mmCIF file of C-alpha atoms in Angstrom:
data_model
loop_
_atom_site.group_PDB
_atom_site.id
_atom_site.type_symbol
_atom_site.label_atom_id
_atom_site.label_comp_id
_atom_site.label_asym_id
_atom_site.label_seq_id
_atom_site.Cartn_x
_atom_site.Cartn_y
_atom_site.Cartn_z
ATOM 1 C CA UNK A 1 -83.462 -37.215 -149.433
ATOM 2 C CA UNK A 2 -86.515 -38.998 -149.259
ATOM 3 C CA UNK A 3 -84.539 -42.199 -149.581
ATOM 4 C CA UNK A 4 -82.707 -41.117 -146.258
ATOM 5 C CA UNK A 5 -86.249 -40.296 -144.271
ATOM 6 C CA UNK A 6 -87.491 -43.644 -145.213
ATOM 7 C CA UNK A 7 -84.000 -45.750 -143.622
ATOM 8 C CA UNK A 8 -84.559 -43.513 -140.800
ATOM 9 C CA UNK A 9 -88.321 -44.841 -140.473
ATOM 10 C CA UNK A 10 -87.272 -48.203 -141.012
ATOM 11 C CA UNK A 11 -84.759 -48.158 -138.381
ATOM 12 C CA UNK A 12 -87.551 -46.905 -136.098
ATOM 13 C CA UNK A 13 -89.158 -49.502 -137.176
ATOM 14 C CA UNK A 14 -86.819 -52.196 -136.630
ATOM 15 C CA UNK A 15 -85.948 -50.715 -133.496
ATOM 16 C CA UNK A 16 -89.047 -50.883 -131.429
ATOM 17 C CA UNK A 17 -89.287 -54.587 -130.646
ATOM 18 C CA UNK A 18 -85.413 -53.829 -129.309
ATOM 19 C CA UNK A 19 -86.836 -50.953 -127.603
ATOM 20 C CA UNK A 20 -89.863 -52.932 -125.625
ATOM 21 C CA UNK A 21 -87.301 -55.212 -124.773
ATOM 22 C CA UNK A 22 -85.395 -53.270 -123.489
ATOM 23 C CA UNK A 23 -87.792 -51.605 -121.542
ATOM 24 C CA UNK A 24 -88.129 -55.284 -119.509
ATOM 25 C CA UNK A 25 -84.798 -55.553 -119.105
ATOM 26 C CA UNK A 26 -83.624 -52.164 -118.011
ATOM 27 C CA UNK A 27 -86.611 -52.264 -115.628
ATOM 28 C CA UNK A 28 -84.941 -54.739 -114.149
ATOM 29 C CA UNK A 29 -81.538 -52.938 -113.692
ATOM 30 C CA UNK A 30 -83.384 -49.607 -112.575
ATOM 31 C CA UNK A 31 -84.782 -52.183 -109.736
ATOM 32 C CA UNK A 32 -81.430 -53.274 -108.941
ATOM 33 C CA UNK A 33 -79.717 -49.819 -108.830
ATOM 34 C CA UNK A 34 -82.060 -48.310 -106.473
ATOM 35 C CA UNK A 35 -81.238 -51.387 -104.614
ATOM 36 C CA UNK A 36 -77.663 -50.920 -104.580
ATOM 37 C CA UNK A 37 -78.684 -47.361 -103.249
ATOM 38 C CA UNK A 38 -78.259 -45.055 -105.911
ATOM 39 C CA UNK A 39 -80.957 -42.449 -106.310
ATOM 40 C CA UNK A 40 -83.378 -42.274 -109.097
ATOM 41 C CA UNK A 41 -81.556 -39.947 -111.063
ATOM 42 C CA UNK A 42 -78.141 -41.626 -111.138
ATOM 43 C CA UNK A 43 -79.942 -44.533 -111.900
ATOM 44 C CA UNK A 44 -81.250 -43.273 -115.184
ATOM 45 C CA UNK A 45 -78.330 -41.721 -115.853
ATOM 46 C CA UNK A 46 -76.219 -44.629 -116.360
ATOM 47 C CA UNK A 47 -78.635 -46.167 -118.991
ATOM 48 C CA UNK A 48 -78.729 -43.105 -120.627
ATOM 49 C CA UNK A 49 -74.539 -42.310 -121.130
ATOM 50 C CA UNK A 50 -73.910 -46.488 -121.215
ATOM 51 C CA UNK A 51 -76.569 -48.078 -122.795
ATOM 52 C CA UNK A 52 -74.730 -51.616 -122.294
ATOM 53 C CA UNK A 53 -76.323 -54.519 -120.199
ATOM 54 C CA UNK A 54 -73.898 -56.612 -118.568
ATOM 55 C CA UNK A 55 -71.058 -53.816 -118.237
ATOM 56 C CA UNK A 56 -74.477 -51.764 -116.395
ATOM 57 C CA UNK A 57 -74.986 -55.169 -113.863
ATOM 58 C CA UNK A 58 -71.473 -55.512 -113.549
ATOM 59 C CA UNK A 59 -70.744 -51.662 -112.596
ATOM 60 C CA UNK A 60 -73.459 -51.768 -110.214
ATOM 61 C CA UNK A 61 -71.643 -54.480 -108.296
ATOM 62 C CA UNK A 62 -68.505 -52.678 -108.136
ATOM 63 C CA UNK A 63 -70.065 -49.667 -106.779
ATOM 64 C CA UNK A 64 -71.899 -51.098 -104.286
ATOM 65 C CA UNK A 65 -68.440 -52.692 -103.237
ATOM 66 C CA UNK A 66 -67.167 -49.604 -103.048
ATOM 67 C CA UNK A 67 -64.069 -50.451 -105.944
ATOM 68 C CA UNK A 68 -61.170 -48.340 -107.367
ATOM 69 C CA UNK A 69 -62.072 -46.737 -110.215
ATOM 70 C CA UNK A 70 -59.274 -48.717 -112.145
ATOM 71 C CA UNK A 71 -61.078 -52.012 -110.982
ATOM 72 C CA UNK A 72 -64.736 -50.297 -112.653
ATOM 73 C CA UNK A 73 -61.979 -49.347 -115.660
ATOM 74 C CA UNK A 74 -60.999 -52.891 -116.219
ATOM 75 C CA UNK A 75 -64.029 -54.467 -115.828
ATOM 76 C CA UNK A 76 -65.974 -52.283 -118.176
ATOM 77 C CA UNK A 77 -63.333 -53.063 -120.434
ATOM 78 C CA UNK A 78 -63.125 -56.787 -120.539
ATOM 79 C CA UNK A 79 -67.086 -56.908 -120.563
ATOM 80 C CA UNK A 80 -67.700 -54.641 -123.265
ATOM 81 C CA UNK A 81 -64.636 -55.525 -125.705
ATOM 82 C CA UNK A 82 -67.026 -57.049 -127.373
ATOM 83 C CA UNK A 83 -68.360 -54.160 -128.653
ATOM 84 C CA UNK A 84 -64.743 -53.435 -130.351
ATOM 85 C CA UNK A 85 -65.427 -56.346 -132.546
ATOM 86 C CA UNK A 86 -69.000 -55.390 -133.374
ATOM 87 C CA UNK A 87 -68.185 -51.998 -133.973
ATOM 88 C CA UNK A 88 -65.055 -53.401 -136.178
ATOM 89 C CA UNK A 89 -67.810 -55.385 -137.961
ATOM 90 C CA UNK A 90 -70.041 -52.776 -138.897
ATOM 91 C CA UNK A 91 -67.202 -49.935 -139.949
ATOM 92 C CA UNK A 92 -67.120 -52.606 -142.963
ATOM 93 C CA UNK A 93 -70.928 -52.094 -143.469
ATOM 94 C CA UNK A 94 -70.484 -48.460 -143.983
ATOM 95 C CA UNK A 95 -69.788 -46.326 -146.791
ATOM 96 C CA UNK A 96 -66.034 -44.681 -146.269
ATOM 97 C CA UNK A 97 -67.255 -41.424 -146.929
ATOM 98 C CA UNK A 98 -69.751 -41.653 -143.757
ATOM 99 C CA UNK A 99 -68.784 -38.639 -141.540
ATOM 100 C CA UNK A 100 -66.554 -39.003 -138.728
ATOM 101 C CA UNK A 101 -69.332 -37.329 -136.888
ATOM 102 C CA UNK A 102 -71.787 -39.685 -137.769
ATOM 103 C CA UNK A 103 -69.401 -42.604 -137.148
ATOM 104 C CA UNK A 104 -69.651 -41.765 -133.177
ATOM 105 C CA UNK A 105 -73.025 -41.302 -133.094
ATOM 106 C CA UNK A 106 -73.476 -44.627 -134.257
ATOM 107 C CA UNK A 107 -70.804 -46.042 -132.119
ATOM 108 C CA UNK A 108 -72.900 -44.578 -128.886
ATOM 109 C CA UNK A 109 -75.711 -47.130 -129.666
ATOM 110 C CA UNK A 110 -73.757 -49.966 -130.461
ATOM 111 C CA UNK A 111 -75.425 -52.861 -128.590
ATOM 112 C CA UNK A 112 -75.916 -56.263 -129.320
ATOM 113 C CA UNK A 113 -79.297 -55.780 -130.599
ATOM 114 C CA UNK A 114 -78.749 -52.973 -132.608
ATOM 115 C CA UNK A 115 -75.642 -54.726 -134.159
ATOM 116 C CA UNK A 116 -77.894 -57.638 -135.126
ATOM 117 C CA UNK A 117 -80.185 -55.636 -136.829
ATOM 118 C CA UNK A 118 -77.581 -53.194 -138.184
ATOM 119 C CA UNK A 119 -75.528 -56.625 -139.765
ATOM 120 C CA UNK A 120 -78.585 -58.275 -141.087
ATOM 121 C CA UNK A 121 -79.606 -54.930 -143.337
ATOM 122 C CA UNK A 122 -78.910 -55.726 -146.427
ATOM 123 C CA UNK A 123 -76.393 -54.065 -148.734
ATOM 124 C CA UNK A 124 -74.451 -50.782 -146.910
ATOM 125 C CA UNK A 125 -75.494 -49.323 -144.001
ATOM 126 C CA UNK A 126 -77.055 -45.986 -143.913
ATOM 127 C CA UNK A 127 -76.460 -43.840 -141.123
ATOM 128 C CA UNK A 128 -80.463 -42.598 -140.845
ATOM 129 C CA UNK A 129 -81.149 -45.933 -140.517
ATOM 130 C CA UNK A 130 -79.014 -46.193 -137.340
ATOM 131 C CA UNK A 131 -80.350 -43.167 -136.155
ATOM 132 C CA UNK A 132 -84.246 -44.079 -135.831
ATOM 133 C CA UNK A 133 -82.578 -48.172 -134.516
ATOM 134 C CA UNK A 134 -80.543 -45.997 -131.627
ATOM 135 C CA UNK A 135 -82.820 -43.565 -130.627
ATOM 136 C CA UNK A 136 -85.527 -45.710 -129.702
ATOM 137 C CA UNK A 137 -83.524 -48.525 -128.508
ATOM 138 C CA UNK A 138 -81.975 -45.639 -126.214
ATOM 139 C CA UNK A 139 -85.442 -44.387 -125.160
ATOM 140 C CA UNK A 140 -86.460 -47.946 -124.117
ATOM 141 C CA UNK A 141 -83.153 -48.293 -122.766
ATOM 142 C CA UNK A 142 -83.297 -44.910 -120.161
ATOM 143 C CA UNK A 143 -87.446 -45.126 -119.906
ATOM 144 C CA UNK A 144 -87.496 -48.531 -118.371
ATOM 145 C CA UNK A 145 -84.305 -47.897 -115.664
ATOM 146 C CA UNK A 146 -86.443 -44.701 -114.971
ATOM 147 C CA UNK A 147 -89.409 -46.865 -114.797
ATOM 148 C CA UNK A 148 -87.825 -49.584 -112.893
ATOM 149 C CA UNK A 149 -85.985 -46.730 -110.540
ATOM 150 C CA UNK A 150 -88.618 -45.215 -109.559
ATOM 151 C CA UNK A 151 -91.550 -48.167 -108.659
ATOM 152 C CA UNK A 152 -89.121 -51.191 -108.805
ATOM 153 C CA UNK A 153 -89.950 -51.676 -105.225
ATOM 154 C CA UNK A 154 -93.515 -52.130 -105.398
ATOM 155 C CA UNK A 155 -93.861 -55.219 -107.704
ATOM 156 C CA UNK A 156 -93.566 -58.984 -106.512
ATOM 157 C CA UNK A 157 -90.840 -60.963 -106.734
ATOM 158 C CA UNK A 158 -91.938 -63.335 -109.013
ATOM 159 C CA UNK A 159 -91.973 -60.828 -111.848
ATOM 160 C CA UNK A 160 -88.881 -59.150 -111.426
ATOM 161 C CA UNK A 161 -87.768 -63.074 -111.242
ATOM 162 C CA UNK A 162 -89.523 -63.513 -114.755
ATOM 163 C CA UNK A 163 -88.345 -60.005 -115.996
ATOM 164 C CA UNK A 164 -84.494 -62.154 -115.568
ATOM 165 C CA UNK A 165 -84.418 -63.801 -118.479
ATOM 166 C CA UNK A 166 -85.764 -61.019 -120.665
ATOM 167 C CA UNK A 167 -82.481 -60.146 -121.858
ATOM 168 C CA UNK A 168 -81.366 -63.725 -122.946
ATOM 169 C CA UNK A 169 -84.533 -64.119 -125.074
ATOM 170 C CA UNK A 170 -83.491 -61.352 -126.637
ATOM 171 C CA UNK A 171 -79.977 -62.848 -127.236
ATOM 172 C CA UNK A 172 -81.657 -65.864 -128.486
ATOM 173 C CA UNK A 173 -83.791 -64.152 -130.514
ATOM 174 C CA UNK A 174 -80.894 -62.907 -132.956
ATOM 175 C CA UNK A 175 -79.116 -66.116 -132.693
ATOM 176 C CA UNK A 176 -81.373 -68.615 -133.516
ATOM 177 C CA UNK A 177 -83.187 -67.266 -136.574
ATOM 178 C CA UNK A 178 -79.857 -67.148 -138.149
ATOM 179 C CA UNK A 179 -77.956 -70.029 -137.518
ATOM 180 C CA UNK A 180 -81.462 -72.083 -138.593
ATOM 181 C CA UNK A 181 -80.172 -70.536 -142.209
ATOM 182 C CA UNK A 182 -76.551 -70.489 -141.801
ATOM 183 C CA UNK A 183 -75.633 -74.231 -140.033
ATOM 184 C CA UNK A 184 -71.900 -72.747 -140.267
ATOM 185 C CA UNK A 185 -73.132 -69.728 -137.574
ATOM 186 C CA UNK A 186 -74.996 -73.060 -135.696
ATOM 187 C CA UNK A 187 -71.995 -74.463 -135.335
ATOM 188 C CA UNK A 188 -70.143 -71.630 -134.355
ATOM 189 C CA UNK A 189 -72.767 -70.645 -131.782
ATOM 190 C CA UNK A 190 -72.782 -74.365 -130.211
ATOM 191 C CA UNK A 191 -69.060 -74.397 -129.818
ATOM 192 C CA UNK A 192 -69.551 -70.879 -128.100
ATOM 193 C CA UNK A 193 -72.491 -72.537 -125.622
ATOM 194 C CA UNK A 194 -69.869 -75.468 -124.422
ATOM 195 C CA UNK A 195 -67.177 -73.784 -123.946
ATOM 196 C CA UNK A 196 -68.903 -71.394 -122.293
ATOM 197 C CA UNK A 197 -70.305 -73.902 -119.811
ATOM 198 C CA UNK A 198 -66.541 -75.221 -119.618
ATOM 199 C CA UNK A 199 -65.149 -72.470 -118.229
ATOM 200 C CA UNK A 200 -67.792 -71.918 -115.992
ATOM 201 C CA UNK A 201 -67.985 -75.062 -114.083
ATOM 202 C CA UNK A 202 -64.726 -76.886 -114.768
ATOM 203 C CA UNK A 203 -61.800 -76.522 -112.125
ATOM 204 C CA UNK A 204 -58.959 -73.777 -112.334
ATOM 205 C CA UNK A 205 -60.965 -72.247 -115.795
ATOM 206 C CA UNK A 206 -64.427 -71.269 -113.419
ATOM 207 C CA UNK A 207 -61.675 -68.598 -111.954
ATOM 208 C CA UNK A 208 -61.458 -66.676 -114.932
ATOM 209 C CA UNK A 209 -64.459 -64.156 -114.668
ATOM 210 C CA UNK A 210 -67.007 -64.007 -116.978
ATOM 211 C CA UNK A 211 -65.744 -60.997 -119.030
ATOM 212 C CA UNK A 212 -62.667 -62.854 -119.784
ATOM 213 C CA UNK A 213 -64.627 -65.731 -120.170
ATOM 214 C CA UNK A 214 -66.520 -64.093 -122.824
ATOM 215 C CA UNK A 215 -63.810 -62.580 -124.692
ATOM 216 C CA UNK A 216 -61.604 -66.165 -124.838
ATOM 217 C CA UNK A 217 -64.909 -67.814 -125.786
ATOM 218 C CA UNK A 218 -65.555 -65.450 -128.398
ATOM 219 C CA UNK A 219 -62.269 -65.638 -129.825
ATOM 220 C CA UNK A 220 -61.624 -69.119 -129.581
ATOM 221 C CA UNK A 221 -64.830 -70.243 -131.632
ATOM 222 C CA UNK A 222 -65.563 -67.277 -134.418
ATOM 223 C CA UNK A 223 -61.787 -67.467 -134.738
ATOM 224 C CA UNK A 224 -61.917 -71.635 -134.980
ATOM 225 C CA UNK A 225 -64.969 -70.612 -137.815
ATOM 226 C CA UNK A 226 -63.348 -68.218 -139.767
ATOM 227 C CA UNK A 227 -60.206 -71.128 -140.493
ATOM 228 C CA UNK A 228 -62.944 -74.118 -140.594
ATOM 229 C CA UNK A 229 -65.480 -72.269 -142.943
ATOM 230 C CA UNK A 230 -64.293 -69.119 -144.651
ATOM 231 C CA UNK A 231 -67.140 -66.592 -145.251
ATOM 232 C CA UNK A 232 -67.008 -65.528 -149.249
ATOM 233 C CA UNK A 233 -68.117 -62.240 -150.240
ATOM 234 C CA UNK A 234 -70.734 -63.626 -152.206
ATOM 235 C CA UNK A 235 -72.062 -66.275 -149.947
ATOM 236 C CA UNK A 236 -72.378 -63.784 -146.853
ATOM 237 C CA UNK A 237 -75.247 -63.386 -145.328
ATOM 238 C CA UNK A 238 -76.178 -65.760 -148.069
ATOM 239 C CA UNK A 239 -78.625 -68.982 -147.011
ATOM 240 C CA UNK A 240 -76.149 -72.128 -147.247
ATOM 241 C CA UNK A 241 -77.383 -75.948 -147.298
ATOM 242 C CA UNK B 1 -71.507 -42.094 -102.493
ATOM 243 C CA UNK B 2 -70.457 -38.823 -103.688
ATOM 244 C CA UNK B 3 -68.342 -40.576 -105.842
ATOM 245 C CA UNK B 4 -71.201 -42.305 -107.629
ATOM 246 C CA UNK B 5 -70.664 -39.714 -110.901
ATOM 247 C CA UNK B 6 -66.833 -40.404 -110.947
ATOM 248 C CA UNK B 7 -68.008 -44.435 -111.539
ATOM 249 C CA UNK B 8 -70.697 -43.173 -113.960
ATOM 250 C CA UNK B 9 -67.724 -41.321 -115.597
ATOM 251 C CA UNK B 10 -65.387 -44.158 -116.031
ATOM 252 C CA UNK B 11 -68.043 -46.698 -117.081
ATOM 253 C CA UNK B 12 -69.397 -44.632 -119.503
ATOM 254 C CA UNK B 13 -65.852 -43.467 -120.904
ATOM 255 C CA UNK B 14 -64.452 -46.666 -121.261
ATOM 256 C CA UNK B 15 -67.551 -47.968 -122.668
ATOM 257 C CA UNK B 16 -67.794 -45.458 -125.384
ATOM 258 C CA UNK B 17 -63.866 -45.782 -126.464
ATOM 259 C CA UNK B 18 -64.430 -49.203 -127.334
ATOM 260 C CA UNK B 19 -67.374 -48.671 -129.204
ATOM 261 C CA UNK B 20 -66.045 -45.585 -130.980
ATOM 262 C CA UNK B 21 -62.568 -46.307 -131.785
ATOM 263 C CA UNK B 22 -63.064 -49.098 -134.656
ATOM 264 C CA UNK B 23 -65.383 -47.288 -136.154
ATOM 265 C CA UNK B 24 -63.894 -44.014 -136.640
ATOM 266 C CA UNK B 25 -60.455 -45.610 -137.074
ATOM 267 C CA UNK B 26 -61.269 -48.525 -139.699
ATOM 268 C CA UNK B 27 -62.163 -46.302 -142.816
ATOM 269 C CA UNK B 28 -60.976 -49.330 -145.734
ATOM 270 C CA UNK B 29 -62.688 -52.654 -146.350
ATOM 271 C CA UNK B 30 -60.628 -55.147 -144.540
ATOM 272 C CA UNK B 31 -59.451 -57.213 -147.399
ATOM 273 C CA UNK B 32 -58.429 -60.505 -145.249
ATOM 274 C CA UNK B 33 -60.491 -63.218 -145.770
ATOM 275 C CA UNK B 34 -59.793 -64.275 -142.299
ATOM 276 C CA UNK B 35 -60.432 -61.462 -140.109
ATOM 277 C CA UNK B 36 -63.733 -60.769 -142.599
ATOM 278 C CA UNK B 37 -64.790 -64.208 -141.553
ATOM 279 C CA UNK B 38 -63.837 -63.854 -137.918
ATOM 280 C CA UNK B 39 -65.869 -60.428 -137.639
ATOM 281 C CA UNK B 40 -68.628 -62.816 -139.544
ATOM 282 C CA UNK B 41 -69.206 -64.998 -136.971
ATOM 283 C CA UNK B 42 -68.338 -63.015 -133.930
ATOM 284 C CA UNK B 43 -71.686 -61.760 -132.841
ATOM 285 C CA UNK B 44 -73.169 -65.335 -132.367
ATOM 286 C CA UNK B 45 -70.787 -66.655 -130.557
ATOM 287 C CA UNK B 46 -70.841 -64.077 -127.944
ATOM 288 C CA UNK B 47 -73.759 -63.715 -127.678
ATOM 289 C CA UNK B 48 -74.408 -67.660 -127.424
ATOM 290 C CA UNK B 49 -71.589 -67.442 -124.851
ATOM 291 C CA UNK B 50 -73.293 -65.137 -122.790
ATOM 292 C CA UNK B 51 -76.678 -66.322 -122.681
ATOM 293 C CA UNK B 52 -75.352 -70.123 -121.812
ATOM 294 C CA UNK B 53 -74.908 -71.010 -119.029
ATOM 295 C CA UNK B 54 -75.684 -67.559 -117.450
ATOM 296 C CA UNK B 55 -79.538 -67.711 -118.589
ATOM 297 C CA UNK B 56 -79.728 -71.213 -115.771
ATOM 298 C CA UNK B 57 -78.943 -68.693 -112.998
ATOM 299 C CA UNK B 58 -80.669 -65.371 -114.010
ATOM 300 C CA UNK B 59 -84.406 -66.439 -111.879
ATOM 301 C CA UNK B 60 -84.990 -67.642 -108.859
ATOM 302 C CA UNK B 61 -84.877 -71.452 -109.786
ATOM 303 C CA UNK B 62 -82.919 -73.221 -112.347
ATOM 304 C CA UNK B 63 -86.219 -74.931 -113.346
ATOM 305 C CA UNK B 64 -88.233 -72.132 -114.422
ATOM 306 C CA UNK B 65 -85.181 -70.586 -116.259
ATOM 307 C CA UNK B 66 -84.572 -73.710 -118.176
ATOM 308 C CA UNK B 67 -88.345 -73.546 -119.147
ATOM 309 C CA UNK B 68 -87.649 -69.831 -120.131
ATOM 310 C CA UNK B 69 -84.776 -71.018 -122.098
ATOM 311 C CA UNK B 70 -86.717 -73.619 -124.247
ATOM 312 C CA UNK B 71 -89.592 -71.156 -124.771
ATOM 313 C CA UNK B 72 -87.017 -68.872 -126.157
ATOM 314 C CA UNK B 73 -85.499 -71.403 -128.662
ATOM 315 C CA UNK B 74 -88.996 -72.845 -130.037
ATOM 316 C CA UNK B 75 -90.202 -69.167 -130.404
ATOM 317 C CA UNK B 76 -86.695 -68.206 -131.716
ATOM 318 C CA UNK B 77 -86.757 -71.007 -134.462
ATOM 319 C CA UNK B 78 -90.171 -70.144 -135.772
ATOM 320 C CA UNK B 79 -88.462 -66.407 -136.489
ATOM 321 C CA UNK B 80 -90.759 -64.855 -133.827
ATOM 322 C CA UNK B 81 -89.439 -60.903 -133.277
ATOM 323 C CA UNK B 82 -87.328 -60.162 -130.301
ATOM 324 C CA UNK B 83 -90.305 -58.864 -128.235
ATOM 325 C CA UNK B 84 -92.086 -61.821 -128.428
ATOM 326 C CA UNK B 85 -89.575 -64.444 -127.558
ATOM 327 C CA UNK B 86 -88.457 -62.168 -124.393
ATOM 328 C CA UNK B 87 -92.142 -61.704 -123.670
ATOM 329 C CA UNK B 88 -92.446 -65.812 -124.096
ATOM 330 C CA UNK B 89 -89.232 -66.797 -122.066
ATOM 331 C CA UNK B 90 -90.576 -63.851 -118.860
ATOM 332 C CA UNK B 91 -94.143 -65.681 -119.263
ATOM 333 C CA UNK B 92 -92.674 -69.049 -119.243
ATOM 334 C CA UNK B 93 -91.012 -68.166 -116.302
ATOM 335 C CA UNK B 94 -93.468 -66.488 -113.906
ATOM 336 C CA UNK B 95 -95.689 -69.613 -114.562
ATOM 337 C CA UNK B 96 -93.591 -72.237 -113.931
ATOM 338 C CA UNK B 97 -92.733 -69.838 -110.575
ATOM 339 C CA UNK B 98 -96.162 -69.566 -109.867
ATOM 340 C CA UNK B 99 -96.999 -73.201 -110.178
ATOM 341 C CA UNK B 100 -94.032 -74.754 -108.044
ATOM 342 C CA UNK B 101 -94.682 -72.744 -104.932
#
């Protein structure tokens, strides 16, 4: 039992540097909402039952255009399939006789930060610890849209200009660490950065939106790794040369 | 926009499914040595993918995001924690901003 409090502390733990930035970043969308002319409330509200990034940014467009709801449908789809993978990933981190009940609590605060922490734990993945990791990621998560909701309007431009690019430091923050240790993940992630930059500038492929853009970048180089350099059991998560 | 809670709804349904479905559906170990791989490496190369080249557009300049970005790898590479390198790459930002004006 004890065993159980303590991966619930540690995933607090772990989880509060996702949580501050989080807090920057969903600032920034609470900003943007408010903008778009949702209240407050709604605002927060869509942090709170999302708790996604880019599928929040790119909802908030598609409301403001006044889209079908089959348009918001797709779109959240294409964006977030990513999460599909990630939560594929991690059902092979946990033990099979983890509770159904348990498996969709953890699937509500699969992001990309909490699936980087959640994949670099070592050995199985306890559901306590996924608990503490989610709830505070969640309370930085709906605090700062509040936050940002509510007195967005008041701050200059030049820091909700710097608050931008808090959510790709983040990004690069789980990257980088790991493909220093793993040049195999380097590689991987490099492919992923030119192609990405392919398909957004060159002719006819800069028509393909950036959700599908994603999802064929995505599959394209982890798919290209997993053929060039097959990850062994013993060797994962493993330092290589 | 009294249909704001409908689009809350939807994103939030469709968002969940995704997220929900693998896991409650994929009980075994996946014994392919492929997919195991693929699901290795997926993480980093979407994430990669969607920080480049969106990170260039995300401030008001691409200078001062390109200076964010840099930050964000040196800080990154010496295993700084995720606060700090988002803290670094804002910072990096909001100076260069505040200089080229």
């Amino acid at each position: 039992m004890s065993q159980k409090r303590n991966a619930f502390r540690e995933g607090l733990k772990d989880g509060l540097p996702i949580c501050l930035g989080y807090l920057a970043v969903s600032f920034a969308f609470g900003i943007q909402a408010v903008s778009t002319g949702l209240s407050v409330f709604q605002s927060t509200l869509i942090s709170l039952t999302n708790l996604t990034s880019a599928g929040q940014f790119a909802g908030l467009g598609i409301i403001a255009a006044s889209g079908s709801f089959l348009e918001m449908a797709g779109v959240q789809f294409i964006i977030n399939l990513r999460y599909m993978l990630m939560s594929a990933a991690i059902s092979q981190k946990l033990s099979p006789e983890v509770s159904t009940l348990k498996r969709l609590g953890i699937a509500f605060g699969m992001t990309d930060e909490v699936f980087g922490i959640s994949a670099a734990r070592p050995g199985m993945l306890e559901p306590a610890y996924s608990a503490g990791a989610i709830l505070i990621a969640m309370l930085g998560w709906t605090l700062g849209t509040f936050l940002g909701a509510y007195s967005g309007e008041i701050l200059p431009a030049g820091l909700i200009s710097a608050l931008g690019v808090a959510l790709y430091g983040m990004f690069i923050a789980i990257v980088i660490p790991v493909a220093r240790d793993d040049k195999n993940i380097m590689i991987t992630a490099m492919a992923a950065v030119l192609l990405s930059s392919i398909f957004t500038f060159a002719p006819v492929l800069n028509t393909i939106s950036s959700g599908f853009r994603i999802i064929i970048v995505t599959v394209v180089s982890a798919g290209a790794a997993a053929i060039l350099f097959p990850v062994d059991d013993a060797e994962e998560g493993a330092c290589c040369e | 926009m009294n249909n704001v809670y409908i689009y809350i709804l939807v994103m939030a349904a469709v968002t969940y499914l995704i997220r929900a479905l693998p896991l409650t559906l994929i009980r075994k170990e996946i014994k392919s040595p492929f997919i195991r791989s693929f699901l290795y490496y997926v993480p980093y190369a979407t994430l990669s993918a969607m920080t480049v080249p969106a990170i260039f557009y995300a401030t008001k300049n691409i200078w001062s995001a390109a200076a964010g970005f840099v930050v964000a790898l040196i800080l990154a590479y010496m295993r700084k924690s995720l606060l700090t390198v988002a803290a670094g790459a804002c910072t990096a930002v909001f100076l260069i901003e505040l200089f080229m004006v």
